[in-house]
């Protein structure tokens, strides 16, 4: 059975006067912030108890510790479901330093680097951007560079190609799956930053459209940042993800066209010569 003292500590956070509760406590000074802490008297059951309440700085320290614990738990959950935040070996090394600036890519590069320069306010307000343009011109590289910058600053982030993400969600319907759809959806909602890479490349079905809408709508509802890359035009993307989802994307994201040509094709031509 718990002792009364232990019960009191849980019920009444702060320093309880030990021994004779008829004694009188004097105002004391917090050794951390120098604030005066006045004792308070509380009647509990048949006893009158004096105690020092927690100082504001102690309450704030406890809040920060709790926030840090929750953040570590979210990070561990995301890492379990999306190893290396989904970047993988190809995009895990992408950065602004190894970006090759080419004709037509300036607007996309400025959007990505500008986003990182104001990363805290962008994530706090749930702002994002959408990069669209021809395949192979570096949209995924820039989005991955933003994710790596966010991870370096202690934020949680997920980078997933949409076709692969939909397969991952569908795999949870298997009776042998160790992961539930709810767990994946929770991680996609709680991450500070989510990148839906190569949106529009997925095959449209009556299942994919509402699933993508749910992901986007949850980010929208919780004011969480969303980055999207797509090879589709805006009209084509709307056909794939639906009018309702596209309407939210247009409100959440700055729309930026990457007009650069395919770096992959240029590299292939170099190999042929």
Tab-separated table of C-alpha atoms in Angstrom:
chain	number	residue	atom	x	y	z
A	1	UNK	CA	0.000	0.000	0.000
A	2	UNK	CA	1.292	3.481	-0.883
A	3	UNK	CA	2.306	5.694	1.998
A	4	UNK	CA	0.439	8.943	2.537
A	5	UNK	CA	3.580	10.940	1.778
A	6	UNK	CA	3.920	9.347	-1.649
A	7	UNK	CA	0.247	9.963	-2.402
A	8	UNK	CA	0.620	13.604	-1.395
A	9	UNK	CA	3.650	14.063	-3.663
A	10	UNK	CA	1.661	12.861	-6.660
A	11	UNK	CA	-1.471	14.787	-5.785
A	12	UNK	CA	0.277	18.008	-4.793
A	13	UNK	CA	3.376	18.751	-6.901
A	14	UNK	CA	5.835	20.881	-4.958
A	15	UNK	CA	7.760	20.658	-1.744
A	16	UNK	CA	5.580	19.536	1.171
A	17	UNK	CA	6.645	20.553	4.644
A	18	UNK	CA	7.751	17.368	6.439
A	19	UNK	CA	6.856	16.530	10.013
A	20	UNK	CA	4.612	18.866	11.979
A	21	UNK	CA	2.167	20.500	9.565
A	22	UNK	CA	1.378	23.119	12.137
A	23	UNK	CA	4.772	24.754	11.481
A	24	UNK	CA	4.954	27.828	9.327
A	25	UNK	CA	6.974	28.073	6.133
A	26	UNK	CA	8.710	31.279	5.145
A	27	UNK	CA	8.930	32.753	1.672
A	28	UNK	CA	12.000	31.388	-0.097
A	29	UNK	CA	13.971	32.247	-3.218
A	30	UNK	CA	14.235	29.920	-6.206
A	31	UNK	CA	17.926	29.013	-6.613
A	32	UNK	CA	17.480	28.762	-10.387
A	33	UNK	CA	15.741	32.010	-11.388
A	34	UNK	CA	15.722	34.038	-8.156
A	35	UNK	CA	11.946	34.333	-7.998
A	36	UNK	CA	10.205	34.482	-4.624
A	37	UNK	CA	8.174	31.382	-3.797
A	38	UNK	CA	5.487	31.894	-1.213
A	39	UNK	CA	4.209	28.858	0.693
A	40	UNK	CA	0.587	27.868	0.349
A	41	UNK	CA	-1.706	26.053	2.742
A	42	UNK	CA	-3.874	23.210	1.480
A	43	UNK	CA	-6.478	21.251	3.357
A	44	UNK	CA	-6.390	17.566	2.488
A	45	UNK	CA	-8.759	15.177	4.217
A	46	UNK	CA	-8.467	16.005	7.913
A	47	UNK	CA	-4.989	17.538	7.630
A	48	UNK	CA	-3.831	21.047	6.813
A	49	UNK	CA	-0.635	20.963	4.780
A	50	UNK	CA	1.830	23.668	3.900
A	51	UNK	CA	3.964	23.374	0.814
A	52	UNK	CA	6.100	25.324	-1.600
A	53	UNK	CA	4.494	25.307	-5.057
A	54	UNK	CA	6.701	24.622	-8.043
A	55	UNK	CA	8.463	27.681	-9.387
A	56	UNK	CA	7.487	28.798	-12.884
A	57	UNK	CA	10.976	27.916	-14.129
A	58	UNK	CA	10.594	24.355	-12.773
A	59	UNK	CA	7.180	24.003	-14.422
A	60	UNK	CA	8.691	25.205	-17.700
A	61	UNK	CA	11.628	22.780	-17.349
A	62	UNK	CA	9.213	19.888	-16.785
A	63	UNK	CA	7.203	20.964	-19.835
A	64	UNK	CA	10.355	21.062	-21.981
A	65	UNK	CA	11.378	17.624	-20.718
A	66	UNK	CA	7.934	16.221	-21.545
A	67	UNK	CA	8.033	17.798	-25.023
A	68	UNK	CA	11.512	16.363	-25.623
A	69	UNK	CA	10.337	12.911	-24.543
A	70	UNK	CA	7.338	13.048	-26.883
A	71	UNK	CA	9.608	14.188	-29.713
A	72	UNK	CA	12.018	11.299	-29.115
A	73	UNK	CA	9.094	8.871	-29.107
A	74	UNK	CA	7.755	10.295	-32.394
A	75	UNK	CA	11.210	10.101	-33.963
A	76	UNK	CA	11.634	6.481	-32.855
A	77	UNK	CA	8.206	5.588	-34.253
A	78	UNK	CA	8.926	7.284	-37.592
A	79	UNK	CA	12.350	5.637	-37.815
A	80	UNK	CA	10.752	2.243	-37.195
A	81	UNK	CA	8.196	2.772	-39.970
A	82	UNK	CA	10.350	4.841	-42.351
A	83	UNK	CA	14.009	3.950	-41.916
A	84	UNK	CA	16.316	6.948	-42.431
A	85	UNK	CA	13.096	9.012	-42.694
A	86	UNK	CA	12.448	7.282	-46.028
A	87	UNK	CA	15.397	8.944	-47.782
A	88	UNK	CA	17.287	5.747	-48.569
A	89	UNK	CA	20.836	5.674	-49.986
A	90	UNK	CA	20.110	7.721	-53.122
A	91	UNK	CA	18.475	10.709	-51.476
A	92	UNK	CA	20.219	10.386	-48.121
A	93	UNK	CA	23.222	12.326	-49.454
A	94	UNK	CA	21.305	15.081	-51.258
A	95	UNK	CA	22.161	18.586	-50.091
A	96	UNK	CA	22.270	22.141	-51.394
A	97	UNK	CA	26.073	21.883	-51.445
A	98	UNK	CA	26.100	19.060	-54.017
A	99	UNK	CA	23.241	20.535	-56.055
A	100	UNK	CA	24.122	21.271	-59.707
A	101	UNK	CA	22.588	24.598	-60.652
A	102	UNK	CA	21.380	24.479	-64.260
A	103	UNK	CA	19.327	26.643	-66.570
A	104	UNK	CA	15.675	26.754	-65.562
A	105	UNK	CA	16.181	25.428	-62.026
A	106	UNK	CA	16.758	28.749	-60.274
A	107	UNK	CA	13.205	29.251	-59.003
A	108	UNK	CA	13.056	25.752	-57.512
A	109	UNK	CA	16.457	26.161	-55.848
A	110	UNK	CA	15.475	29.517	-54.340
A	111	UNK	CA	12.180	28.072	-53.060
A	112	UNK	CA	13.962	25.178	-51.320
A	113	UNK	CA	16.830	27.181	-49.824
A	114	UNK	CA	14.475	29.991	-48.799
A	115	UNK	CA	12.258	27.447	-47.088
A	116	UNK	CA	15.178	26.190	-44.994
A	117	UNK	CA	16.283	29.732	-44.128
A	118	UNK	CA	12.894	30.226	-42.451
A	119	UNK	CA	12.457	26.590	-41.443
A	120	UNK	CA	11.210	27.180	-37.905
A	121	UNK	CA	8.463	29.628	-38.878
A	122	UNK	CA	7.503	27.565	-41.950
A	123	UNK	CA	7.107	24.368	-39.927
A	124	UNK	CA	5.352	26.174	-37.095
A	125	UNK	CA	2.804	27.705	-39.485
A	126	UNK	CA	2.439	24.583	-41.655
A	127	UNK	CA	3.738	26.164	-44.854
A	128	UNK	CA	5.134	24.068	-47.695
A	129	UNK	CA	5.789	24.109	-51.411
A	130	UNK	CA	5.023	22.090	-54.525
A	131	UNK	CA	7.642	21.614	-57.246
A	132	UNK	CA	6.376	20.567	-60.669
A	133	UNK	CA	8.112	20.114	-63.992
A	134	UNK	CA	9.702	17.539	-66.303
A	135	UNK	CA	11.237	14.381	-64.786
A	136	UNK	CA	14.909	14.247	-63.884
A	137	UNK	CA	15.499	17.952	-63.264
A	138	UNK	CA	16.246	17.780	-59.531
A	139	UNK	CA	12.911	18.263	-57.785
A	140	UNK	CA	13.412	15.235	-55.545
A	141	UNK	CA	16.995	16.291	-54.803
A	142	UNK	CA	15.837	19.670	-53.508
A	143	UNK	CA	13.014	18.179	-51.420
A	144	UNK	CA	15.445	15.648	-49.915
A	145	UNK	CA	17.913	18.453	-49.130
A	146	UNK	CA	15.158	20.241	-47.198
A	147	UNK	CA	14.402	17.040	-45.267
A	148	UNK	CA	18.060	16.565	-44.362
A	149	UNK	CA	18.281	20.179	-43.174
A	150	UNK	CA	15.153	19.675	-41.057
A	151	UNK	CA	16.560	16.475	-39.533
A	152	UNK	CA	19.833	18.249	-38.726
A	153	UNK	CA	17.843	20.873	-36.817
A	154	UNK	CA	16.052	18.224	-34.752
A	155	UNK	CA	12.721	18.073	-36.590
A	156	UNK	CA	10.988	14.845	-37.532
A	157	UNK	CA	10.475	14.291	-41.255
A	158	UNK	CA	9.297	11.673	-43.746
A	159	UNK	CA	10.293	11.519	-47.416
A	160	UNK	CA	8.307	8.986	-49.440
A	161	UNK	CA	7.638	8.398	-53.102
A	162	UNK	CA	3.857	8.298	-53.419
A	163	UNK	CA	3.626	4.976	-55.331
A	164	UNK	CA	5.842	3.293	-52.715
A	165	UNK	CA	3.925	4.875	-49.842
A	166	UNK	CA	0.612	3.588	-51.168
A	167	UNK	CA	2.079	0.092	-51.481
A	168	UNK	CA	3.306	0.343	-47.887
A	169	UNK	CA	-0.180	1.278	-46.694
A	170	UNK	CA	-1.832	-1.495	-48.717
A	171	UNK	CA	0.596	-4.051	-47.299
A	172	UNK	CA	-0.859	-3.409	-43.834
A	173	UNK	CA	-4.087	-5.092	-44.973
A	174	UNK	CA	-2.209	-8.381	-44.997
A	175	UNK	CA	-3.114	-10.434	-41.939
A	176	UNK	CA	0.593	-11.120	-41.325
A	177	UNK	CA	1.563	-7.427	-41.286
A	178	UNK	CA	3.303	-6.262	-38.130
A	179	UNK	CA	2.343	-2.662	-38.879
A	180	UNK	CA	-1.168	-1.245	-38.987
A	181	UNK	CA	-2.538	1.353	-41.365
A	182	UNK	CA	-3.353	3.518	-38.347
A	183	UNK	CA	0.323	3.508	-37.269
A	184	UNK	CA	1.487	4.672	-40.693
A	185	UNK	CA	-1.198	7.344	-40.905
A	186	UNK	CA	-0.314	8.557	-37.421
A	187	UNK	CA	3.363	8.885	-38.357
A	188	UNK	CA	2.473	10.732	-41.568
A	189	UNK	CA	0.319	13.135	-39.567
A	190	UNK	CA	2.658	13.714	-36.634
A	191	UNK	CA	5.923	14.250	-38.542
A	192	UNK	CA	6.957	17.904	-38.534
A	193	UNK	CA	7.599	17.705	-42.269
A	194	UNK	CA	6.215	15.341	-44.922
A	195	UNK	CA	7.421	15.054	-48.510
A	196	UNK	CA	5.155	13.339	-51.031
A	197	UNK	CA	7.654	12.702	-53.799
A	198	UNK	CA	6.642	11.911	-57.369
A	199	UNK	CA	2.946	12.536	-56.739
A	200	UNK	CA	0.827	11.667	-59.765
A	201	UNK	CA	3.041	8.716	-60.723
A	202	UNK	CA	0.717	6.342	-58.890
A	203	UNK	CA	-1.977	4.463	-60.791
A	204	UNK	CA	-5.364	6.042	-60.092
A	205	UNK	CA	-7.918	3.776	-58.405
A	206	UNK	CA	-10.999	4.331	-56.295
A	207	UNK	CA	-8.750	3.564	-53.304
A	208	UNK	CA	-5.726	5.773	-54.068
A	209	UNK	CA	-7.637	9.039	-54.380
A	210	UNK	CA	-9.379	8.944	-50.966
A	211	UNK	CA	-6.206	7.622	-49.327
A	212	UNK	CA	-4.142	10.538	-50.616
A	213	UNK	CA	-6.925	12.919	-49.662
A	214	UNK	CA	-6.864	11.583	-46.100
A	215	UNK	CA	-3.096	12.081	-45.831
A	216	UNK	CA	-3.243	15.606	-47.229
A	217	UNK	CA	-6.342	16.551	-45.253
A	218	UNK	CA	-4.784	15.389	-41.977
A	219	UNK	CA	-1.716	17.550	-42.651
A	220	UNK	CA	-4.036	20.429	-43.543
A	221	UNK	CA	-6.208	19.999	-40.442
A	222	UNK	CA	-3.224	19.891	-38.081
A	223	UNK	CA	-1.391	22.706	-39.921
A	224	UNK	CA	1.589	20.501	-40.681
A	225	UNK	CA	4.093	21.308	-43.441
A	226	UNK	CA	3.797	19.435	-46.725
A	227	UNK	CA	6.212	19.358	-49.673
A	228	UNK	CA	5.189	17.788	-52.968
A	229	UNK	CA	7.150	17.006	-56.110
A	230	UNK	CA	5.477	15.931	-59.337
A	231	UNK	CA	6.235	15.425	-63.005
A	232	UNK	CA	2.588	16.138	-63.787
A	233	UNK	CA	1.079	19.467	-64.729
A	234	UNK	CA	-1.169	20.988	-62.078
A	235	UNK	CA	-4.232	19.929	-64.059
A	236	UNK	CA	-2.954	16.346	-64.352
A	237	UNK	CA	-2.127	16.239	-60.642
A	238	UNK	CA	-5.620	17.390	-59.745
A	239	UNK	CA	-7.060	14.536	-61.809
A	240	UNK	CA	-4.911	12.055	-59.883
A	241	UNK	CA	-5.366	13.262	-56.300
A	242	UNK	CA	-8.818	14.793	-56.659
A	243	UNK	CA	-10.268	18.306	-56.514
A	244	UNK	CA	-10.637	18.366	-52.704
A	245	UNK	CA	-7.037	17.340	-52.046
A	246	UNK	CA	-5.709	19.752	-54.685
A	247	UNK	CA	-7.720	22.592	-53.156
A	248	UNK	CA	-5.926	22.045	-49.827
A	249	UNK	CA	-2.529	21.742	-51.508
A	250	UNK	CA	-2.996	25.110	-53.222
A	251	UNK	CA	-3.665	26.723	-49.838
A	252	UNK	CA	-0.829	24.969	-48.006
A	253	UNK	CA	1.919	25.161	-50.619
A	254	UNK	CA	3.782	27.706	-52.670
A	255	UNK	CA	3.578	26.494	-56.273
A	256	UNK	CA	6.930	26.537	-58.100
A	257	UNK	CA	7.725	25.314	-61.597
A	258	UNK	CA	11.118	23.745	-62.207
A	259	UNK	CA	11.815	24.377	-65.891
A	260	UNK	CA	15.160	22.619	-66.000
A	261	UNK	CA	15.684	19.799	-68.467
A	262	UNK	CA	16.426	16.233	-67.420
A	263	UNK	CA	19.861	15.882	-65.842
A	264	UNK	CA	19.616	12.121	-66.280
A	265	UNK	CA	19.254	12.486	-70.064
A	266	UNK	CA	22.110	14.934	-70.220
A	267	UNK	CA	24.314	12.545	-68.249
A	268	UNK	CA	23.333	9.667	-70.528
A	269	UNK	CA	24.277	11.688	-73.623
A	270	UNK	CA	27.679	12.463	-72.063
A	271	UNK	CA	28.323	8.734	-71.613
A	272	UNK	CA	27.522	8.069	-75.261
A	273	UNK	CA	30.038	10.599	-76.602
